[in-house]
Amino acid sequence: MCDFSKMMMRKAIRLSLKSMEEGGGPFGAVIVKEGKEVASGYNQVTVKVDPTAHAEVTAIRKAAKKLKTFDLSGCEIYTSCEPCPMCLSAIYWARIDKIYYANTQTDAKAIGFDDSFIYGQLELPEDKRSIPVVKMLRNEAIEAFEIWKNKEKKINY
């Protein structure tokens, strides 16, 4: 592991400590592009009263704003903990090239951040999930998809 990678991971770890000082959970993240830090974030779920304000999502939002693009191809993320399902999905949607992490899912589970329930729910058929899923009005909603499909001026993502 190169010195730059260690430095970025140590920053993510410091951010996880800062998060706790401000009342958040112990998670921090740094996004890098071409060997330069683009953005960083830490967990602000309880501070901002926002269940999506995880370290990785916060860093992704800042990086996208700074780079003026939702496509973070060419970027890497350093995160103090293996990403949860939501953050992992956000990383894929952002097209980040590589993930570096320190603590594991098992480490997170040991301190009360257990994502195994969510992973388990994703594997179940909709009718077996703990949150009821009701499909409705598809015949009306499909119109927007048809318009999108045929739209000439659109930004694909």
mmCIF file of C-alpha atoms in Angstrom:
data_model
loop_
_atom_site.group_PDB
_atom_site.id
_atom_site.type_symbol
_atom_site.label_atom_id
_atom_site.label_comp_id
_atom_site.label_asym_id
_atom_site.label_seq_id
_atom_site.Cartn_x
_atom_site.Cartn_y
_atom_site.Cartn_z
ATOM 1 C CA MET A 1 0.000 0.000 0.000
ATOM 2 C CA CYS A 2 1.480 3.351 -1.009
ATOM 3 C CA ASP A 3 1.976 6.261 1.387
ATOM 4 C CA PHE A 4 -0.733 8.338 -0.343
ATOM 5 C CA SER A 5 -3.328 5.582 0.151
ATOM 6 C CA LYS A 6 -2.366 5.251 3.803
ATOM 7 C CA MET A 7 -2.639 9.018 4.225
ATOM 8 C CA MET A 8 -6.146 9.063 2.688
ATOM 9 C CA MET A 9 -7.299 6.128 4.816
ATOM 10 C CA ARG A 10 -5.926 7.784 7.923
ATOM 11 C CA LYS A 11 -7.909 10.900 7.022
ATOM 12 C CA ALA A 12 -11.087 8.782 6.671
ATOM 13 C CA ILE A 13 -10.343 7.311 10.097
ATOM 14 C CA ARG A 14 -9.808 10.794 11.597
ATOM 15 C CA LEU A 15 -13.144 11.854 10.091
ATOM 16 C CA SER A 16 -14.823 8.879 11.791
ATOM 17 C CA LEU A 17 -13.513 10.188 15.110
ATOM 18 C CA LYS A 18 -14.624 13.746 14.281
ATOM 19 C CA SER A 19 -18.085 12.426 13.472
ATOM 20 C CA MET A 20 -18.421 10.984 16.959
ATOM 21 C CA GLU A 21 -17.266 14.273 18.524
ATOM 22 C CA GLU A 22 -20.178 15.968 16.729
ATOM 23 C CA GLY A 23 -22.714 13.323 17.712
ATOM 24 C CA GLY A 24 -22.588 11.102 14.627
ATOM 25 C CA GLY A 25 -21.618 7.488 14.055
ATOM 26 C CA PRO A 26 -18.002 6.338 13.689
ATOM 27 C CA PHE A 27 -17.661 6.582 9.913
ATOM 28 C CA GLY A 28 -15.575 8.759 7.594
ATOM 29 C CA ALA A 29 -14.832 8.806 3.860
ATOM 30 C CA VAL A 30 -12.531 10.566 1.392
ATOM 31 C CA ILE A 31 -12.877 10.702 -2.408
ATOM 32 C CA VAL A 32 -9.749 11.059 -4.524
ATOM 33 C CA LYS A 33 -9.228 11.693 -8.240
ATOM 34 C CA GLU A 34 -5.888 11.583 -10.023
ATOM 35 C CA GLY A 35 -3.973 11.541 -6.763
ATOM 36 C CA LYS A 36 -5.747 14.560 -5.268
ATOM 37 C CA GLU A 37 -8.434 14.750 -2.622
ATOM 38 C CA VAL A 38 -11.738 15.899 -4.114
ATOM 39 C CA ALA A 39 -14.095 15.677 -1.147
ATOM 40 C CA SER A 40 -14.596 14.110 2.239
ATOM 41 C CA GLY A 41 -17.468 13.396 4.560
ATOM 42 C CA TYR A 42 -18.430 11.772 7.793
ATOM 43 C CA ASN A 43 -21.568 10.276 9.247
ATOM 44 C CA GLN A 44 -24.220 12.903 10.001
ATOM 45 C CA VAL A 45 -27.327 10.737 10.305
ATOM 46 C CA THR A 46 -28.253 11.864 13.813
ATOM 47 C CA VAL A 47 -26.840 15.387 13.510
ATOM 48 C CA LYS A 48 -28.793 16.217 10.328
ATOM 49 C CA VAL A 49 -31.689 13.882 11.149
ATOM 50 C CA ASP A 50 -31.142 12.273 7.728
ATOM 51 C CA PRO A 51 -30.957 8.480 7.423
ATOM 52 C CA THR A 52 -29.041 8.850 4.135
ATOM 53 C CA ALA A 53 -26.281 11.091 5.559
ATOM 54 C CA HIS A 54 -23.709 8.295 5.778
ATOM 55 C CA ALA A 55 -20.036 9.206 5.331
ATOM 56 C CA GLU A 56 -19.788 7.801 1.811
ATOM 57 C CA VAL A 57 -23.007 9.432 0.589
ATOM 58 C CA THR A 58 -21.983 12.754 2.117
ATOM 59 C CA ALA A 59 -18.589 12.568 0.384
ATOM 60 C CA ILE A 60 -20.196 11.564 -2.930
ATOM 61 C CA ARG A 61 -22.595 14.530 -2.775
ATOM 62 C CA LYS A 62 -19.704 16.923 -2.118
ATOM 63 C CA ALA A 63 -17.518 15.397 -4.861
ATOM 64 C CA ALA A 64 -20.312 15.558 -7.448
ATOM 65 C CA LYS A 65 -20.975 19.181 -6.583
ATOM 66 C CA LYS A 66 -17.295 20.130 -6.689
ATOM 67 C CA LEU A 67 -16.632 18.289 -9.967
ATOM 68 C CA LYS A 68 -20.001 19.415 -11.393
ATOM 69 C CA THR A 69 -20.889 15.893 -12.503
ATOM 70 C CA PHE A 70 -22.798 12.905 -11.194
ATOM 71 C CA ASP A 71 -20.298 10.597 -12.941
ATOM 72 C CA LEU A 72 -17.365 10.098 -10.600
ATOM 73 C CA SER A 73 -15.477 7.777 -12.949
ATOM 74 C CA GLY A 74 -11.786 8.081 -12.293
ATOM 75 C CA CYS A 75 -12.378 8.575 -8.565
ATOM 76 C CA GLU A 76 -11.557 6.272 -5.690
ATOM 77 C CA ILE A 77 -13.116 6.253 -2.233
ATOM 78 C CA TYR A 78 -11.385 5.613 1.076
ATOM 79 C CA THR A 79 -13.836 4.738 3.811
ATOM 80 C CA SER A 80 -13.227 3.897 7.433
ATOM 81 C CA CYS A 81 -15.634 0.952 7.191
ATOM 82 C CA GLU A 82 -16.809 -1.456 4.525
ATOM 83 C CA PRO A 83 -19.784 0.297 2.885
ATOM 84 C CA CYS A 84 -23.341 -0.598 3.884
ATOM 85 C CA PRO A 85 -25.805 -1.643 1.147
ATOM 86 C CA MET A 86 -27.017 1.941 0.592
ATOM 87 C CA CYS A 87 -23.505 3.368 0.356
ATOM 88 C CA LEU A 88 -22.306 0.550 -1.860
ATOM 89 C CA SER A 89 -25.225 1.241 -4.200
ATOM 90 C CA ALA A 90 -24.402 4.972 -4.205
ATOM 91 C CA ILE A 91 -20.770 4.170 -5.015
ATOM 92 C CA TYR A 92 -21.876 2.046 -7.977
ATOM 93 C CA TRP A 93 -24.359 4.722 -9.161
ATOM 94 C CA ALA A 94 -21.583 7.324 -8.949
ATOM 95 C CA ARG A 95 -19.312 5.021 -10.985
ATOM 96 C CA ILE A 96 -16.431 5.288 -8.530
ATOM 97 C CA ASP A 97 -13.555 3.109 -9.750
ATOM 98 C CA LYS A 98 -12.226 1.623 -6.524
ATOM 99 C CA ILE A 99 -13.131 1.222 -2.844
ATOM 100 C CA TYR A 100 -10.590 1.103 -0.030
ATOM 101 C CA TYR A 101 -11.951 0.300 3.441
ATOM 102 C CA ALA A 102 -10.609 -0.308 6.942
ATOM 103 C CA ASN A 103 -13.180 -1.820 9.354
ATOM 104 C CA THR A 104 -15.307 -4.701 8.092
ATOM 105 C CA GLN A 105 -19.044 -5.464 8.124
ATOM 106 C CA THR A 106 -18.328 -7.844 10.994
ATOM 107 C CA ASP A 107 -16.581 -5.085 12.957
ATOM 108 C CA ALA A 108 -19.576 -2.781 12.380
ATOM 109 C CA LYS A 109 -22.015 -5.498 13.425
ATOM 110 C CA ALA A 110 -20.078 -5.995 16.688
ATOM 111 C CA ILE A 111 -20.826 -2.369 17.698
ATOM 112 C CA GLY A 112 -24.489 -2.354 16.641
ATOM 113 C CA PHE A 113 -24.345 -1.415 12.942
ATOM 114 C CA ASP A 114 -25.723 -4.649 11.493
ATOM 115 C CA ASP A 115 -26.591 -4.587 7.784
ATOM 116 C CA SER A 116 -27.098 -8.337 7.431
ATOM 117 C CA PHE A 117 -30.868 -7.867 7.800
ATOM 118 C CA ILE A 118 -30.939 -5.602 4.712
ATOM 119 C CA TYR A 119 -28.793 -7.982 2.663
ATOM 120 C CA GLY A 120 -31.175 -10.783 3.676
ATOM 121 C CA GLN A 121 -34.241 -8.757 2.697
ATOM 122 C CA LEU A 122 -32.831 -8.093 -0.777
ATOM 123 C CA GLU A 123 -32.562 -11.831 -1.392
ATOM 124 C CA LEU A 124 -36.235 -12.452 -0.552
ATOM 125 C CA PRO A 125 -39.142 -12.296 -3.010
ATOM 126 C CA GLU A 126 -41.163 -9.084 -2.533
ATOM 127 C CA ASP A 127 -44.027 -10.909 -0.825
ATOM 128 C CA LYS A 128 -41.674 -12.294 1.847
ATOM 129 C CA ARG A 129 -39.984 -9.010 2.832
ATOM 130 C CA SER A 130 -40.677 -7.377 6.195
ATOM 131 C CA ILE A 131 -41.852 -4.122 4.563
ATOM 132 C CA PRO A 132 -44.900 -4.801 2.381
ATOM 133 C CA VAL A 133 -44.371 -3.996 -1.298
ATOM 134 C CA VAL A 134 -47.436 -3.119 -3.382
ATOM 135 C CA LYS A 135 -47.141 -2.640 -7.139
ATOM 136 C CA MET A 136 -49.882 -0.370 -8.494
ATOM 137 C CA LEU A 137 -50.855 1.908 -11.405
ATOM 138 C CA ARG A 138 -48.029 0.653 -13.622
ATOM 139 C CA ASN A 139 -50.188 1.217 -16.696
ATOM 140 C CA GLU A 140 -50.275 4.929 -15.806
ATOM 141 C CA ALA A 141 -46.681 5.245 -14.636
ATOM 142 C CA ILE A 142 -45.235 3.556 -17.717
ATOM 143 C CA GLU A 143 -46.076 6.662 -19.772
ATOM 144 C CA ALA A 144 -43.182 8.587 -18.205
ATOM 145 C CA PHE A 145 -40.820 5.734 -19.089
ATOM 146 C CA GLU A 146 -42.059 5.668 -22.671
ATOM 147 C CA ILE A 147 -41.539 9.416 -22.998
ATOM 148 C CA TRP A 148 -38.027 9.057 -21.540
ATOM 149 C CA LYS A 149 -37.196 6.189 -23.885
ATOM 150 C CA ASN A 150 -38.154 8.270 -26.931
ATOM 151 C CA LYS A 151 -36.764 11.576 -25.694
ATOM 152 C CA GLU A 152 -33.968 12.833 -27.919
ATOM 153 C CA LYS A 153 -32.377 15.380 -25.581
ATOM 154 C CA LYS A 154 -31.672 13.574 -22.343
ATOM 155 C CA ILE A 155 -28.727 12.970 -20.078
ATOM 156 C CA ASN A 156 -28.283 9.254 -19.487
ATOM 157 C CA TYR A 157 -26.999 8.160 -16.130
#
